CSV table of C-alpha atoms and ligand atoms in Angstrom, one decimal:
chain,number,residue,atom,x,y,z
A,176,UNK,CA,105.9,102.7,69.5
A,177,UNK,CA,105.3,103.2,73.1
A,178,UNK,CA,107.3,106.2,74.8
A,179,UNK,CA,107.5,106.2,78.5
A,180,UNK,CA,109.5,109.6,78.4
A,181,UNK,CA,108.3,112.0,81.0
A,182,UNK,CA,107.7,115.4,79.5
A,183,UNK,CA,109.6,118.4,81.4
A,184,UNK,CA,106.4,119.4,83.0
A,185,UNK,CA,106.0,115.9,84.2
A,186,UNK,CA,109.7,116.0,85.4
A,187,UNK,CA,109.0,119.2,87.1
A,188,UNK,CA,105.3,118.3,89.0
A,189,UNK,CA,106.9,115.3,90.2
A,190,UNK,CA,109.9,116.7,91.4
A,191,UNK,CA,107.7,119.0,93.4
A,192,UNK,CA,105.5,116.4,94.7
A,193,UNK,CA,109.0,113.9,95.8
A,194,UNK,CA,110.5,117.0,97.5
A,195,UNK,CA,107.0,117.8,99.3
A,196,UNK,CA,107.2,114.2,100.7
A,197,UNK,CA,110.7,113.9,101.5
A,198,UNK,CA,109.6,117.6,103.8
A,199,UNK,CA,106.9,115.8,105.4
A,200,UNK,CA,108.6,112.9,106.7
A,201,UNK,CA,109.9,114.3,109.7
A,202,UNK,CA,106.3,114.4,110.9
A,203,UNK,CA,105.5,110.9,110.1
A,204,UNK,CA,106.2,109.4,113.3
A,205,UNK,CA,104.2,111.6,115.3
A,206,UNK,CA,100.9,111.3,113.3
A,207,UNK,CA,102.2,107.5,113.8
A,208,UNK,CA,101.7,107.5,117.3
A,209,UNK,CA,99.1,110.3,117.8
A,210,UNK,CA,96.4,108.9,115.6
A,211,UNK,CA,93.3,111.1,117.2
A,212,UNK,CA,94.7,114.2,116.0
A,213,UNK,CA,94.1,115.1,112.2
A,214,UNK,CA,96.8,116.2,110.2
A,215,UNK,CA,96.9,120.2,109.9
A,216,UNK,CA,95.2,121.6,107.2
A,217,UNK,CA,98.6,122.9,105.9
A,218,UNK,CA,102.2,122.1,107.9
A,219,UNK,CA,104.5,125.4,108.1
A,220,UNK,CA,106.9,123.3,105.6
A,221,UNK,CA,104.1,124.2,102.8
A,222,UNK,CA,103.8,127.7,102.8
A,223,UNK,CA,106.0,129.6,100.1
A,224,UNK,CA,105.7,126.1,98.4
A,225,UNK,CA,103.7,125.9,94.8
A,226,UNK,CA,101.1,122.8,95.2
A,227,UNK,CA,101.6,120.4,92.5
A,228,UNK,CA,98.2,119.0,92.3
A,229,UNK,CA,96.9,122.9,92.2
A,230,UNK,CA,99.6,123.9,89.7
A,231,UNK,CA,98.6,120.7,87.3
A,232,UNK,CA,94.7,121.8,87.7
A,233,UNK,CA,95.3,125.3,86.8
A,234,UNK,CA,97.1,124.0,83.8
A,235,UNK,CA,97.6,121.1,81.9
A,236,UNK,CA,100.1,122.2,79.1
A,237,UNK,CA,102.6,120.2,78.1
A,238,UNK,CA,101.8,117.2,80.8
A,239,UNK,CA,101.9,113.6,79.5
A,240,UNK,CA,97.8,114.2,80.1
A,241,UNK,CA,96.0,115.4,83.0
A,242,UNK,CA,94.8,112.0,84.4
A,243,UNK,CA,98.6,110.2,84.1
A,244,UNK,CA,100.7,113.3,85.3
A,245,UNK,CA,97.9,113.3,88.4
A,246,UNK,CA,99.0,109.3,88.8
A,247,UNK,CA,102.4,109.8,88.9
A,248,UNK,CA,102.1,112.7,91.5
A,249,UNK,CA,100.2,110.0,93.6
A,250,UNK,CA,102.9,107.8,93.3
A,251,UNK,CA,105.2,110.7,95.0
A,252,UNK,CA,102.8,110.1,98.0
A,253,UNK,CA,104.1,111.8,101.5
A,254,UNK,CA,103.7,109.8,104.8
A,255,UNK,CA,102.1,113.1,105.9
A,256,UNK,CA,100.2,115.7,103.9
A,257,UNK,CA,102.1,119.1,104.1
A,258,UNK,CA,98.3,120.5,102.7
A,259,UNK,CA,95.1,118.7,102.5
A,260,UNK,CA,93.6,117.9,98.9
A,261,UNK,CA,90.0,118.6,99.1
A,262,UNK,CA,89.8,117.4,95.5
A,263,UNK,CA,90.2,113.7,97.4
A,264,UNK,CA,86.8,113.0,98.9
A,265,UNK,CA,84.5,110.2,97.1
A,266,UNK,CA,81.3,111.8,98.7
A,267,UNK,CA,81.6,114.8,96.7
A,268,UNK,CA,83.1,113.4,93.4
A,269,UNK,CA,79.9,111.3,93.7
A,270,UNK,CA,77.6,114.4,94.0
A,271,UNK,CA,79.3,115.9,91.0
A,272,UNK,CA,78.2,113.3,88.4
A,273,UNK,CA,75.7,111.5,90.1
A,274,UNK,CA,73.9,114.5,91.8
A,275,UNK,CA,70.8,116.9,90.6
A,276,UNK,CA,71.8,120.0,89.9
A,277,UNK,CA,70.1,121.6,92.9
A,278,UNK,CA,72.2,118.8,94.8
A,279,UNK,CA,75.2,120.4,93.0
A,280,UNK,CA,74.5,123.4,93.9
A,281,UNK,CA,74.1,122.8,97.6
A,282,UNK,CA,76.5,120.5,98.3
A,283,UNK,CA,79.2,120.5,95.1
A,284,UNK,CA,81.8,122.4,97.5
A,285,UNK,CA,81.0,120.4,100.5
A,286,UNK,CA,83.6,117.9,101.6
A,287,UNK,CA,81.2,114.7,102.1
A,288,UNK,CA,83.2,111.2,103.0
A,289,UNK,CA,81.4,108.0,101.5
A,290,UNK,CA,80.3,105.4,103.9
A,291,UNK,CA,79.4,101.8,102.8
A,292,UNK,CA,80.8,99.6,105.2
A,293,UNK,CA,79.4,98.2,108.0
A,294,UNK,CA,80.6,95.4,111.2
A,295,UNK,CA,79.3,92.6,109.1
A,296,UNK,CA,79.4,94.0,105.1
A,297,UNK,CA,83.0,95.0,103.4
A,298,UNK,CA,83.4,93.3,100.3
A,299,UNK,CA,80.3,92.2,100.3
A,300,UNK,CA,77.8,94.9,100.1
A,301,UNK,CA,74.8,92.5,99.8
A,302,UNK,CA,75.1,92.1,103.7
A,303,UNK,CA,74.4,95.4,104.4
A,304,UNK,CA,71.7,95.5,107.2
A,305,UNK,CA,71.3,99.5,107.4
A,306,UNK,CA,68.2,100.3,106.2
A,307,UNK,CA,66.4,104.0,105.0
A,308,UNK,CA,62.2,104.1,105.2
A,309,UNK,CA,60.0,107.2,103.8
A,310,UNK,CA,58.1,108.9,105.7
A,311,UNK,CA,55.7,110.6,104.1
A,312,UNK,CA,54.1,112.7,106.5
A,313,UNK,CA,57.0,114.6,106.6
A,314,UNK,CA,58.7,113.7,103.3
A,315,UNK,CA,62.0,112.6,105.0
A,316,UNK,CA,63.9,109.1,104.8
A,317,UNK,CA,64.6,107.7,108.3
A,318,UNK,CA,68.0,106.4,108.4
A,319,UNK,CA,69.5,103.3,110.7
A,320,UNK,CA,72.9,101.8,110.8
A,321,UNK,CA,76.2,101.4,111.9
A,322,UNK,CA,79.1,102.5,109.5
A,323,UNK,CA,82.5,101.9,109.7
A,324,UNK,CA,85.8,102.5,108.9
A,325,UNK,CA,84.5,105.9,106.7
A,326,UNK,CA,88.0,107.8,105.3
A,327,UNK,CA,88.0,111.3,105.9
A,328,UNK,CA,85.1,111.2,107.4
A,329,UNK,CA,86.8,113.6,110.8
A,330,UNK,CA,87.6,116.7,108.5
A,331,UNK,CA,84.6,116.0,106.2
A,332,UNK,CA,81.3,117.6,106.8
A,333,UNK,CA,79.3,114.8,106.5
A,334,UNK,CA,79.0,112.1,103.7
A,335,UNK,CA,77.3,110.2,101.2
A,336,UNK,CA,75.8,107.4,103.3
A,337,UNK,CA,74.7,104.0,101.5
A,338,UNK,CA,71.9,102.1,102.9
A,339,UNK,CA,68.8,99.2,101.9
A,340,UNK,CA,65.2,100.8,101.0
A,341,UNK,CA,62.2,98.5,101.7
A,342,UNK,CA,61.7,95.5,99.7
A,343,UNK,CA,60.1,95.6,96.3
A,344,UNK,CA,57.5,93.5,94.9
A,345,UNK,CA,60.1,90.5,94.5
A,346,UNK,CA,61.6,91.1,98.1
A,347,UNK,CA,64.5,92.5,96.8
A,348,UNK,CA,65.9,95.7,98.8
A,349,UNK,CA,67.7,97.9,96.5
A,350,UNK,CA,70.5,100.5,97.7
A,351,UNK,CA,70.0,104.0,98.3
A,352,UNK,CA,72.4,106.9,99.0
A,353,UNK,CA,71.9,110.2,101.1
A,354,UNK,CA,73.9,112.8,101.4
A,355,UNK,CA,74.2,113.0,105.7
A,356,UNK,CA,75.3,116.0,107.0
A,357,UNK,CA,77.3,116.4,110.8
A,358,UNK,CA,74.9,117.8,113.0
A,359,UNK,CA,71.9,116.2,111.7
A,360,UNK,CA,70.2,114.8,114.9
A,361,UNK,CA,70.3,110.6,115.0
A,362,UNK,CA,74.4,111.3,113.5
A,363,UNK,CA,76.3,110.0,116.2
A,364,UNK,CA,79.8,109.9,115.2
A,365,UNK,CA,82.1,107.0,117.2
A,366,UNK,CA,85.5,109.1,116.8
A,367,UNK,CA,88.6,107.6,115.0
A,368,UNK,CA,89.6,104.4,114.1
A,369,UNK,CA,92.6,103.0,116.3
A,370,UNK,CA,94.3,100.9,113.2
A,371,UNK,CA,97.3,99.0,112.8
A,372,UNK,CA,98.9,101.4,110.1
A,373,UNK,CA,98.1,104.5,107.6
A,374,UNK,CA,97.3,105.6,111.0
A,375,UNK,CA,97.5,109.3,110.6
A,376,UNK,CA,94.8,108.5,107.7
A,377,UNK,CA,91.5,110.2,108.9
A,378,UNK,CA,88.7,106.9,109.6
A,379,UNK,CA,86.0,107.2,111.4
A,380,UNK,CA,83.1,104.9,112.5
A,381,UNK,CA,79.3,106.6,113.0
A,382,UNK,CA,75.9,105.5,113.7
A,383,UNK,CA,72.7,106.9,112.6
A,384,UNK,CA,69.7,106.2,114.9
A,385,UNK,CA,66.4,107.0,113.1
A,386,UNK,CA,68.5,110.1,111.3
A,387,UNK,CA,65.8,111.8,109.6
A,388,UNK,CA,67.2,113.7,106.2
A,389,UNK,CA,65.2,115.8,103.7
A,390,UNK,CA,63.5,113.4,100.5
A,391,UNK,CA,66.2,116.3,98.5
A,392,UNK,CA,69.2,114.8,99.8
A,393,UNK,CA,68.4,111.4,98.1
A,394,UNK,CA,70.8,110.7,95.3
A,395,UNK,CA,69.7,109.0,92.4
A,396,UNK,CA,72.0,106.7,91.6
A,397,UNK,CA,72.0,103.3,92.0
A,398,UNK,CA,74.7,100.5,93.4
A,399,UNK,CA,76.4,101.2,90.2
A,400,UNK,CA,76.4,104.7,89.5
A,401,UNK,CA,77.4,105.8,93.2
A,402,UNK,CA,80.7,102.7,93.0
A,403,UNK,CA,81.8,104.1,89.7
A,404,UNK,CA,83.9,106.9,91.4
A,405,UNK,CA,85.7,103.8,93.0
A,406,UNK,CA,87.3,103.5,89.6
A,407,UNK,CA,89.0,106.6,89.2
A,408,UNK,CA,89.8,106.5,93.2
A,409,UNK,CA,91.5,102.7,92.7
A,410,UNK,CA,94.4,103.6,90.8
A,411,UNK,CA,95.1,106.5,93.2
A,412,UNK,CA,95.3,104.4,96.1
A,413,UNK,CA,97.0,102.1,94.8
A,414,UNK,CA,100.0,104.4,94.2
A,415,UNK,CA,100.0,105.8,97.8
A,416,UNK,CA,100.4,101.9,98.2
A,417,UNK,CA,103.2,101.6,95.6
A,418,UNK,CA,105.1,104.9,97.2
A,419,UNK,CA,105.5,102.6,100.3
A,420,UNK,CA,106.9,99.7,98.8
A,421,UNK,CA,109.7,102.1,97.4
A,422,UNK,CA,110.2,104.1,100.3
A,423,UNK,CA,111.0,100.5,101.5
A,424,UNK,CA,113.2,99.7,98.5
A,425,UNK,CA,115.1,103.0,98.9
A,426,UNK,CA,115.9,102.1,102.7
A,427,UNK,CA,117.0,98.5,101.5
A,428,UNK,CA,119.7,100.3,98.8
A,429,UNK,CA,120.6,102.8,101.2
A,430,UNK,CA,120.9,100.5,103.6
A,431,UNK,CA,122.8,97.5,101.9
A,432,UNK,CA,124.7,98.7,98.7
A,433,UNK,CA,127.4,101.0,98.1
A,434,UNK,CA,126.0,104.6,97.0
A,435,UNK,CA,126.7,103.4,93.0
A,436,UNK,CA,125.5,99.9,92.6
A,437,UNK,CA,124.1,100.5,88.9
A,438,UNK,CA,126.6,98.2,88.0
A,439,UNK,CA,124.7,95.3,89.2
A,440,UNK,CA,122.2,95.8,86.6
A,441,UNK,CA,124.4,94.9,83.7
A,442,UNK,CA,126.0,92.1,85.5
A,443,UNK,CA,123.4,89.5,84.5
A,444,UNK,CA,122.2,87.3,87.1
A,445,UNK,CA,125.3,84.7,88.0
A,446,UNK,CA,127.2,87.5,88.4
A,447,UNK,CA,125.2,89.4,91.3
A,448,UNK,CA,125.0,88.5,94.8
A,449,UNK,CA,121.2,86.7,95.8
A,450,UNK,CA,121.1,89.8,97.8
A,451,UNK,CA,121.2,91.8,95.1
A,452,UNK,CA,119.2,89.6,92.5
A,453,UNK,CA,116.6,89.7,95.3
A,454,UNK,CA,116.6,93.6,95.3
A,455,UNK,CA,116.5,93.5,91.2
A,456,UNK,CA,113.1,91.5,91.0
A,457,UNK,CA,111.7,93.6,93.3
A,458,UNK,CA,112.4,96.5,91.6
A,459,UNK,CA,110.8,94.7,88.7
A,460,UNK,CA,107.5,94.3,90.0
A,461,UNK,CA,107.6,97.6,91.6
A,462,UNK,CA,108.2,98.8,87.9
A,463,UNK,CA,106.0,96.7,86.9
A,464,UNK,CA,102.9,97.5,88.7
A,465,UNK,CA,104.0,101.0,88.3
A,466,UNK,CA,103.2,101.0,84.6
A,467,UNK,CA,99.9,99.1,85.2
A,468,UNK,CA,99.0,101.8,87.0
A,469,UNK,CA,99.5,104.4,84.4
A,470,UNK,CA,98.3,102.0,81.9
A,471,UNK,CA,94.9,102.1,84.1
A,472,UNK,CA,94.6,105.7,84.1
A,473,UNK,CA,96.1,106.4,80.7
A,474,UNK,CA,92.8,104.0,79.5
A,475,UNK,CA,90.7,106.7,81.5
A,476,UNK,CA,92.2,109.1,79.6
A,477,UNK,CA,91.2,107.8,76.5
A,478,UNK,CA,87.7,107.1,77.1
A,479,UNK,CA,87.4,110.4,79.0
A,480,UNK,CA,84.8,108.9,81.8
A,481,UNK,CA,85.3,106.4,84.1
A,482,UNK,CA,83.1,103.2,82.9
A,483,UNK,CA,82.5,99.4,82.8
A,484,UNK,CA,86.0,99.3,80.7
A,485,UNK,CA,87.7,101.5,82.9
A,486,UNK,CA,86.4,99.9,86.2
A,487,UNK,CA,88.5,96.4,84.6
A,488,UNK,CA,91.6,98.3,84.1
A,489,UNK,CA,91.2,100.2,87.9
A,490,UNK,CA,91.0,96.6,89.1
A,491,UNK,CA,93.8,95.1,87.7
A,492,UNK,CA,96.0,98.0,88.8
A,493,UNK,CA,94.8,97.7,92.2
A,494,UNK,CA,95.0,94.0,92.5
A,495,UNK,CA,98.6,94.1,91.4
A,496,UNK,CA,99.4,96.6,93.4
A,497,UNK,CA,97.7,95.3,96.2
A,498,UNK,CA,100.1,92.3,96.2
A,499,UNK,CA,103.5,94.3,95.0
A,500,UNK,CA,103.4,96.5,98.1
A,501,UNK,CA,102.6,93.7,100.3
A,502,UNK,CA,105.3,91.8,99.2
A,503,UNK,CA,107.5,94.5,98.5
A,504,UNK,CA,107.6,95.8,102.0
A,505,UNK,CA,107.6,91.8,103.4
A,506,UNK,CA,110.8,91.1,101.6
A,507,UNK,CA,112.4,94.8,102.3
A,508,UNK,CA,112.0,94.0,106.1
A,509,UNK,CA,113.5,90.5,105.6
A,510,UNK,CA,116.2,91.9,104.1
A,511,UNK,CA,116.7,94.9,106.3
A,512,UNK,CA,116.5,92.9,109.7
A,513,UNK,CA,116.3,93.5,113.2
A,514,UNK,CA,117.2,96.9,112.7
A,515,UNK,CA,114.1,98.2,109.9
A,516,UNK,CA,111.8,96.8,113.2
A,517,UNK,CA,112.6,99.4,115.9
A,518,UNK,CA,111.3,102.8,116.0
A,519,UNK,CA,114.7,104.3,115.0
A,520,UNK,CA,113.6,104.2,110.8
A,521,UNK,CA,110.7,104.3,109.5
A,522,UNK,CA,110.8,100.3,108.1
A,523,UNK,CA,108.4,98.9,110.7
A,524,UNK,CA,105.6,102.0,109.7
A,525,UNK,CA,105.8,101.5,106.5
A,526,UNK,CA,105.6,97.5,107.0
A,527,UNK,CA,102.0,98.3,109.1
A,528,UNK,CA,100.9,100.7,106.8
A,529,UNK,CA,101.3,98.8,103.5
A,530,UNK,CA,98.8,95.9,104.4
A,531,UNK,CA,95.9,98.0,104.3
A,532,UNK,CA,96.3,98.6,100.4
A,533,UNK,CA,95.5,95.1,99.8
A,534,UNK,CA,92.0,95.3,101.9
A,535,UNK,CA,90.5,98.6,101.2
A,536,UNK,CA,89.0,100.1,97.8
A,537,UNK,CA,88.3,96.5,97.1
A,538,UNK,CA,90.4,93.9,98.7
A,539,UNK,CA,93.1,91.9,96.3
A,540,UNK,CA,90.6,88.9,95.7
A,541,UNK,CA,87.9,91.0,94.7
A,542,UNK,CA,89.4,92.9,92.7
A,543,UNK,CA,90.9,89.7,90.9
A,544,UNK,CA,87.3,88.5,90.9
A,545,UNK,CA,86.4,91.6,89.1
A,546,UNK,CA,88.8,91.2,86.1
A,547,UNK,CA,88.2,87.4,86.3
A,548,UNK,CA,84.3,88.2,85.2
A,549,UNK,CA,85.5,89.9,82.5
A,550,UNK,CA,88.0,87.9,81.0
A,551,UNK,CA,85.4,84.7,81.4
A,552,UNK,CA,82.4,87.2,80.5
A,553,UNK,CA,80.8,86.1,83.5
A,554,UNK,CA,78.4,87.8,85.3
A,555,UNK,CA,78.4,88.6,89.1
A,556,UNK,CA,76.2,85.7,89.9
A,557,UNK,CA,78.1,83.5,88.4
A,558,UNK,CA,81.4,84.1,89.7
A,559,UNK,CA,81.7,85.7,93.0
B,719,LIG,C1,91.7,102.5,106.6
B,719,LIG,C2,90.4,102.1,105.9
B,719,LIG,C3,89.7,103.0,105.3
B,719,LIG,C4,88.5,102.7,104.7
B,719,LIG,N1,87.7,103.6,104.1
B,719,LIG,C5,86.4,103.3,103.7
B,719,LIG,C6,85.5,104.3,103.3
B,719,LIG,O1,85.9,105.5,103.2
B,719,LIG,N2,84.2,104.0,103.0
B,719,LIG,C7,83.8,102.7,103.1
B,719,LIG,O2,82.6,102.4,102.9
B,719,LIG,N3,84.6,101.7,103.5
B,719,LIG,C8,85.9,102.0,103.8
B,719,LIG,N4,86.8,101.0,104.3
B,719,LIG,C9,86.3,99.6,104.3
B,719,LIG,C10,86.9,98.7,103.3
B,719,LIG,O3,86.4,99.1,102.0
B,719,LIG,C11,86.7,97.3,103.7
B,719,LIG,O4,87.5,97.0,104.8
B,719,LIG,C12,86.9,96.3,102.6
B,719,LIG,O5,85.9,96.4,101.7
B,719,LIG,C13,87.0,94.9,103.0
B,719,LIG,O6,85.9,94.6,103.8
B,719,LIG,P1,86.1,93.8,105.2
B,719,LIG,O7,87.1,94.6,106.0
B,719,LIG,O8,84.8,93.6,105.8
B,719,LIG,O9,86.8,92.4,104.9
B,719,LIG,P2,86.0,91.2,104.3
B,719,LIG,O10,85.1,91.6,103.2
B,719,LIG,O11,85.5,90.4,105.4
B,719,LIG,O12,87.2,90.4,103.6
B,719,LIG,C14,88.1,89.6,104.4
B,719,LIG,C15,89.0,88.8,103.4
B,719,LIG,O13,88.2,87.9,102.6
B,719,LIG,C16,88.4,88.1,101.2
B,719,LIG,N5,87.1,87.9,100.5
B,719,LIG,C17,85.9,88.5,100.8
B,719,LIG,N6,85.0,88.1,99.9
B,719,LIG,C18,85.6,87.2,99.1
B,719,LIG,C19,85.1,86.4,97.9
B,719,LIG,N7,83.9,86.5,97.5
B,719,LIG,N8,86.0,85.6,97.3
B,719,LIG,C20,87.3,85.6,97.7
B,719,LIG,N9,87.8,86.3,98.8
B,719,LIG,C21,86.9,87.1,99.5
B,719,LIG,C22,88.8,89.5,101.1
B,719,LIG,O14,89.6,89.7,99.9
B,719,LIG,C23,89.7,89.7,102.4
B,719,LIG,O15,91.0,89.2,102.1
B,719,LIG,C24,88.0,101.3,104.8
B,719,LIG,C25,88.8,100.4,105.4
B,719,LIG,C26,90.0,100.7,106.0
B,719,LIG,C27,90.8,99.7,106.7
């Protein structure tokens, strides 16, 4: 038998983690509309307070397991950090099981973005024009490319930059990662990304022009090994996604029904208003997704590495969540009106910021086409 039962540590993380963001909102409009500026490393709000992430590292005792209790504190996401979570960058999760351990040792602490993208390659990697050559009179890869879109990339000290080596034998180019750090000469970062929403989320675009790195700060790890992290990374974004759709659905309830509506639960269908029944099936899917979520990461729990298995399970998460918070938040406005699109609430921010959770960390289609390969035991040639 399945228990969804929070433990009291659970209770008490997440309580934490849901007061934290309700603290934070005030500043949510300015890092709204002031998207240059980072957030602070800490907002005054924070000090005095325990950090729930810090207080579930130090110990795990009595949480429903370390992975799933970490979910559901994602799912408490804040608008605005009140501190910044180092343990969040991709760059150097990748270094940590993907690195040497005299990469460890140089760069395990440092916080290193990851940078894939580029103007004419998103979800299709293939297309990736940047390109890395050896030189070996001076054993150093030159790097050339554009990146964009790379998250954290302002605060980070540099990243873990993807690019295309020379072709082999059979013309094929195969992908190879560096670890690029700020102030390298040829690193020319283009600032931050003016987007349509999440827009206090640190992006930035950078280009290297014949960047010259040290052959040491090649990773070795292929296409594969360096996207893995994505798997563990999916399930958390997908709850920052998830928090927005019921930031939305709280607005909609404080907004449209008397402070007790429980009742409308029990009522059964012909007896509630199609207001209402609208507001119960989204709660449904918000539910809904909600457990896929923690199904995904309870999965990583069990297998204790993030894998082939676990990369399915990351993907269906994402996929559904992708498509909950979009329509989540669509309906939400519908049903709020006029009113949720001024600048007076927070509706029309949350509206912008939702869409992005269906485009990045693999957009909704690829992710489907991900779990679709699986199912079908197709392989990625065959079905993309
Ligand atoms: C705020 C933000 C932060 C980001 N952070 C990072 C980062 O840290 N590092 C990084 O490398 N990148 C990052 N990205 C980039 C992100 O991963 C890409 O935007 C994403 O992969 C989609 O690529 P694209 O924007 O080029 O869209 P496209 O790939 O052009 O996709 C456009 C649409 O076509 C659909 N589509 C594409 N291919 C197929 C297909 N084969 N079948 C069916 N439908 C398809 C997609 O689902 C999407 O709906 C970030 C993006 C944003 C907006």
């Amino acid at each position: 038998m399945i228990d969804f039962t929070l433990t009291p540590r659970d209770e008490q993380l997440v309580a934490i983690a849901r007061e934290d963001a309700s603290i934070a909102q005030k500043y949510a409009r300015y890092y709204d509309q002031n998207h240059d500026e980072l957030e602070p490393i800490c907002l005054p709000e924070s000090e005095g307070r325990p950090d729930p992430f810090a207080l579930l590292r130090e110990d795990t005792e009595g949480v429903s397991g370390p992975l799933i209790t970490e979910a559901l504190l994602h799912l408490e996401c804040p608008d605005v950090r009140l501190r910044r979570d180092s343990n969040r960058f991709l760059g150097t999760k990748i270094i940590a099981y993907a690195g040497t351990a005299s990469q460890i040792e140089r760069f395990g602490k440092t916080l290193l973005a990851i940078a894939i993208t580029e103007p004419g390659a998103g979800s299709d990697p293939r297309a990736m024009i940047g390109s890395a050559r050896f030189d070996e009179t001076s054993d150093e890869w030159v790097l050339n490319g554009e990146k964009i879109y790379c998250s954290g990339f302002g605060e980070a000290a540099g990243a873990v930059v993807m690019l295309r080596g020379g072709a082999d034998e059979n013309g094929v180019r195969p992908f190879v990662s560096f670890i690029v750090e700020k102030g390298t000469p040829g690193l020319l970062p283009l600032g931050q990304v003016d987007k349509m929403g999440i827009r206090g989320w640190d992006t930035e675009d950078f280009v290297l022009q014949d960047c010259r790195v040290p052959a040491s700060n090649k990773l070795n790890a292929d296409f594969k090994r360096t996207l893995m992290v994505l798997n563990g990374s999916r399930s958390m974004v997908s709850a920052f996604g998830l928090k927005i759709a019921r930031n939305l659905l709280d607005m909609v309830r404080d907004t449209l029904f008397e402070a007790d509506d429980r009742t409308r639960y029990q009522r059964g269908r012909h007896a509630r208003s199609a207001l209402q029944d609208r507001v119960v099936a989204l709660e449904a899917l918000h539910d809904a997704t909600e457990l896929a979520i923690l199904h995904s990461k309870w999965v990583e729990e069990r297998h204790g590495v993030t894998n082939e298995r676990t990369m399915v399970e990351a993907s269906m998460a994402k996929s559904l969540s992708g498509n909950a918070t979009r329509r989540i938040t669509q309906e939400c406005l519908d049903l709020l009106g006029p009113y949720a699109l001024t600048e007076e609430s927070l509706g029309e921010k949350w509206f912008r910021d939702a869409r992005v959770f269906d485009i990045f960390e693999g957009a909704g289609e690829i992710n489907r086409l991900i779990v679709a390969r699986w199912l079908l035991e197709y392989s990625n040639k065959e079905l993309n």
